[in-house]
Amino acid sequence: MIPDTVYGAILLSVIDFFLSFLVISGIGFVLALFPYLNQLGTIDEKKLREGGH
């Protein structure tokens, strides 16, 4: 347990600081995957112009 003192507040701030880096890097990893996901769903322009849904 984290004590309810100034030391506990500082400890909680340090833990929060490092966890925020983990969350931010996780978001960056997901955003880095978007170009690869976009290549999986390529659209053939020739088929679109021929018609069809």
CSV table of N, CA, C and O in Angstrom, one decimal:
chain,number,residue,atom,x,y,z
A,1,MET,N,0.8,-1.2,0.0
A,1,MET,CA,0.0,0.0,0.0
A,1,MET,C,0.9,1.3,0.0
A,1,MET,O,2.0,1.3,0.6
A,2,ILE,N,0.4,2.3,-0.6
A,2,ILE,CA,1.1,3.5,-0.7
A,2,ILE,C,0.6,4.4,0.5
A,2,ILE,O,-0.6,4.6,0.7
A,3,PRO,N,1.5,4.9,1.3
A,3,PRO,CA,1.1,5.7,2.5
A,3,PRO,C,0.5,7.0,2.1
A,3,PRO,O,0.8,7.6,1.1
A,4,ASP,N,-0.3,7.5,3.0
A,4,ASP,CA,-1.0,8.8,2.8
A,4,ASP,C,-0.2,9.9,3.4
A,4,ASP,O,-0.6,10.6,4.3
A,5,THR,N,1.0,10.1,2.8
A,5,THR,CA,2.0,11.1,3.2
A,5,THR,C,2.5,11.8,2.0
A,5,THR,O,2.1,11.5,0.8
A,6,VAL,N,3.4,12.7,2.2
A,6,VAL,CA,4.1,13.4,1.1
A,6,VAL,C,4.9,12.4,0.3
A,6,VAL,O,4.9,12.4,-1.0
A,7,TYR,N,5.6,11.5,1.0
A,7,TYR,CA,6.3,10.4,0.3
A,7,TYR,C,5.4,9.6,-0.6
A,7,TYR,O,5.8,9.2,-1.7
A,8,GLY,N,4.2,9.3,-0.1
A,8,GLY,CA,3.3,8.5,-0.9
A,8,GLY,C,2.8,9.3,-2.1
A,8,GLY,O,2.6,8.7,-3.2
A,9,ALA,N,2.6,10.6,-2.0
A,9,ALA,CA,2.2,11.4,-3.1
A,9,ALA,C,3.3,11.4,-4.2
A,9,ALA,O,3.0,11.4,-5.4
A,10,ILE,N,4.5,11.6,-3.7
A,10,ILE,CA,5.7,11.6,-4.7
A,10,ILE,C,5.8,10.2,-5.3
A,10,ILE,O,6.0,10.2,-6.6
A,11,LEU,N,5.7,9.2,-4.6
A,11,LEU,CA,5.8,7.8,-5.1
A,11,LEU,C,4.7,7.6,-6.2
A,11,LEU,O,4.9,7.1,-7.3
A,12,LEU,N,3.5,8.0,-5.9
A,12,LEU,CA,2.4,7.9,-6.8
A,12,LEU,C,2.6,8.7,-8.1
A,12,LEU,O,2.3,8.3,-9.2
A,13,SER,N,3.2,9.9,-7.9
A,13,SER,CA,3.5,10.7,-9.1
A,13,SER,C,4.5,10.1,-10.0
A,13,SER,O,4.4,10.1,-11.2
A,14,VAL,N,5.5,9.5,-9.4
A,14,VAL,CA,6.6,8.8,-10.2
A,14,VAL,C,6.0,7.6,-10.9
A,14,VAL,O,6.2,7.4,-12.1
A,15,ILE,N,5.1,6.8,-10.2
A,15,ILE,CA,4.5,5.7,-10.9
A,15,ILE,C,3.6,6.1,-12.0
A,15,ILE,O,3.6,5.6,-13.1
A,16,ASP,N,2.8,7.2,-11.8
A,16,ASP,CA,2.0,7.8,-12.8
A,16,ASP,C,2.8,8.3,-14.0
A,16,ASP,O,2.4,8.1,-15.2
A,17,PHE,N,3.9,8.9,-13.7
A,17,PHE,CA,4.8,9.4,-14.8
A,17,PHE,C,5.2,8.3,-15.7
A,17,PHE,O,5.2,8.4,-16.9
A,18,PHE,N,5.7,7.1,-15.2
A,18,PHE,CA,6.2,6.0,-16.0
A,18,PHE,C,5.0,5.3,-16.7
A,18,PHE,O,5.2,4.9,-17.8
A,19,LEU,N,3.9,5.2,-16.0
A,19,LEU,CA,2.8,4.6,-16.7
A,19,LEU,C,2.2,5.4,-17.8
A,19,LEU,O,1.7,4.9,-18.8
A,20,SER,N,2.3,6.7,-17.7
A,20,SER,CA,1.9,7.6,-18.8
A,20,SER,C,2.8,7.3,-20.1
A,20,SER,O,2.3,7.4,-21.2
A,21,PHE,N,4.1,7.1,-19.9
A,21,PHE,CA,4.9,6.8,-21.0
A,21,PHE,C,4.5,5.4,-21.6
A,21,PHE,O,4.6,5.3,-22.9
A,22,LEU,N,4.1,4.5,-20.8
A,22,LEU,CA,3.7,3.2,-21.4
A,22,LEU,C,2.4,3.4,-22.2
A,22,LEU,O,2.3,2.8,-23.3
A,23,VAL,N,1.5,4.2,-21.7
A,23,VAL,CA,0.2,4.4,-22.5
A,23,VAL,C,0.5,5.2,-23.7
A,23,VAL,O,0.0,4.8,-24.8
A,24,ILE,N,1.3,6.2,-23.7
A,24,ILE,CA,1.6,7.0,-24.9
A,24,ILE,C,2.4,6.2,-25.9
A,24,ILE,O,2.1,6.2,-27.1
A,25,SER,N,3.3,5.3,-25.5
A,25,SER,CA,4.0,4.5,-26.4
A,25,SER,C,3.1,3.4,-27.0
A,25,SER,O,3.2,3.0,-28.2
A,26,GLY,N,2.1,2.9,-26.2
A,26,GLY,CA,1.1,2.0,-26.8
A,26,GLY,C,0.2,2.7,-27.8
A,26,GLY,O,-0.1,2.0,-28.8
A,27,ILE,N,-0.2,3.9,-27.6
A,27,ILE,CA,-1.0,4.6,-28.6
A,27,ILE,C,-0.1,4.8,-29.8
A,27,ILE,O,-0.6,4.7,-31.0
A,28,GLY,N,1.2,5.2,-29.7
A,28,GLY,CA,2.0,5.3,-30.8
A,28,GLY,C,2.2,4.0,-31.6
A,28,GLY,O,2.3,4.1,-32.9
A,29,PHE,N,2.2,2.9,-30.9
A,29,PHE,CA,2.4,1.6,-31.6
A,29,PHE,C,1.1,1.3,-32.4
A,29,PHE,O,1.2,0.9,-33.6
A,30,VAL,N,-0.1,1.6,-31.9
A,30,VAL,CA,-1.3,1.4,-32.6
A,30,VAL,C,-1.4,2.3,-33.8
A,30,VAL,O,-1.7,1.9,-34.9
A,31,LEU,N,-1.0,3.6,-33.7
A,31,LEU,CA,-1.0,4.5,-34.8
A,31,LEU,C,0.0,4.1,-35.9
A,31,LEU,O,-0.2,4.3,-37.0
A,32,ALA,N,1.1,3.5,-35.5
A,32,ALA,CA,2.1,3.0,-36.4
A,32,ALA,C,1.6,1.8,-37.2
A,32,ALA,O,2.1,1.6,-38.3
A,33,LEU,N,0.6,1.1,-36.7
A,33,LEU,CA,0.1,0.0,-37.4
A,33,LEU,C,-0.9,0.4,-38.5
A,33,LEU,O,-1.2,-0.4,-39.4
A,34,PHE,N,-1.5,1.6,-38.4
A,34,PHE,CA,-2.5,2.0,-39.4
A,34,PHE,C,-2.1,1.9,-40.9
A,34,PHE,O,-2.9,1.5,-41.7
A,35,PRO,N,-0.8,2.3,-41.2
A,35,PRO,CA,-0.5,2.2,-42.7
A,35,PRO,C,-0.5,0.7,-43.1
A,35,PRO,O,-0.9,0.4,-44.2
A,36,TYR,N,-0.1,-0.2,-42.2
A,36,TYR,CA,-0.1,-1.6,-42.6
A,36,TYR,C,-1.5,-2.2,-42.7
A,36,TYR,O,-1.8,-3.0,-43.5
A,37,LEU,N,-2.4,-1.7,-41.8
A,37,LEU,CA,-3.8,-2.1,-41.9
A,37,LEU,C,-4.4,-1.5,-43.2
A,37,LEU,O,-5.3,-2.2,-43.7
A,38,ASN,N,-4.0,-0.4,-43.6
A,38,ASN,CA,-4.5,0.2,-44.8
A,38,ASN,C,-4.2,-0.6,-46.0
A,38,ASN,O,-4.9,-0.7,-47.0
A,39,GLN,N,-3.0,-1.2,-46.0
A,39,GLN,CA,-2.6,-2.0,-47.2
A,39,GLN,C,-3.3,-3.3,-47.2
A,39,GLN,O,-3.5,-3.9,-48.3
A,40,LEU,N,-3.9,-3.8,-46.1
A,40,LEU,CA,-4.7,-5.0,-46.2
A,40,LEU,C,-6.0,-4.8,-46.9
A,40,LEU,O,-6.5,-5.7,-47.5
A,41,GLY,N,-6.5,-3.6,-46.8
A,41,GLY,CA,-7.8,-3.4,-47.5
A,41,GLY,C,-7.7,-2.5,-48.7
A,41,GLY,O,-8.4,-1.6,-48.9
A,42,THR,N,-6.8,-2.9,-49.6
A,42,THR,CA,-6.6,-2.2,-50.8
A,42,THR,C,-7.8,-2.3,-51.7
A,42,THR,O,-8.5,-3.3,-51.8
A,43,ILE,N,-8.1,-1.2,-52.4
A,43,ILE,CA,-9.2,-1.2,-53.3
A,43,ILE,C,-8.7,-1.2,-54.8
A,43,ILE,O,-7.8,-0.4,-55.1
A,44,ASP,N,-9.3,-2.0,-55.6
A,44,ASP,CA,-8.9,-2.1,-57.0
A,44,ASP,C,-9.7,-1.1,-57.7
A,44,ASP,O,-10.9,-1.2,-57.9
A,45,GLU,N,-9.1,0.0,-58.2
A,45,GLU,CA,-9.8,1.1,-58.9
A,45,GLU,C,-10.4,0.6,-60.2
A,45,GLU,O,-11.5,1.1,-60.6
A,46,LYS,N,-9.8,-0.3,-60.9
A,46,LYS,CA,-10.3,-0.8,-62.1
A,46,LYS,C,-11.6,-1.5,-61.9
A,46,LYS,O,-12.6,-1.3,-62.7
A,47,LYS,N,-11.8,-2.3,-60.9
A,47,LYS,CA,-13.0,-3.0,-60.6
A,47,LYS,C,-14.1,-2.0,-60.2
A,47,LYS,O,-15.3,-2.2,-60.5
A,48,LEU,N,-13.7,-0.9,-59.5
A,48,LEU,CA,-14.7,0.1,-59.1
A,48,LEU,C,-15.3,0.8,-60.3
A,48,LEU,O,-16.4,1.1,-60.4
A,49,ARG,N,-14.4,1.1,-61.3
A,49,ARG,CA,-14.9,1.8,-62.5
A,49,ARG,C,-15.7,0.9,-63.4
A,49,ARG,O,-16.6,1.5,-64.2
A,50,GLU,N,-15.6,-0.4,-63.4
A,50,GLU,CA,-16.4,-1.3,-64.2
A,50,GLU,C,-17.8,-1.4,-63.7
A,50,GLU,O,-18.7,-1.7,-64.4
A,51,GLY,N,-18.0,-1.1,-62.4
A,51,GLY,CA,-19.3,-1.1,-61.8
A,51,GLY,C,-19.4,-2.2,-60.7
A,51,GLY,O,-18.4,-2.8,-60.4
A,52,GLY,N,-20.5,-2.4,-60.2
A,52,GLY,CA,-20.6,-3.3,-59.1
A,52,GLY,C,-20.6,-2.6,-57.8
A,52,GLY,O,-20.3,-1.4,-57.7
A,53,HIS,N,-20.9,-3.3,-56.8
A,53,HIS,CA,-21.0,-2.7,-55.5
A,53,HIS,C,-19.9,-3.3,-54.6
A,53,HIS,O,-19.7,-3.9,-53.9
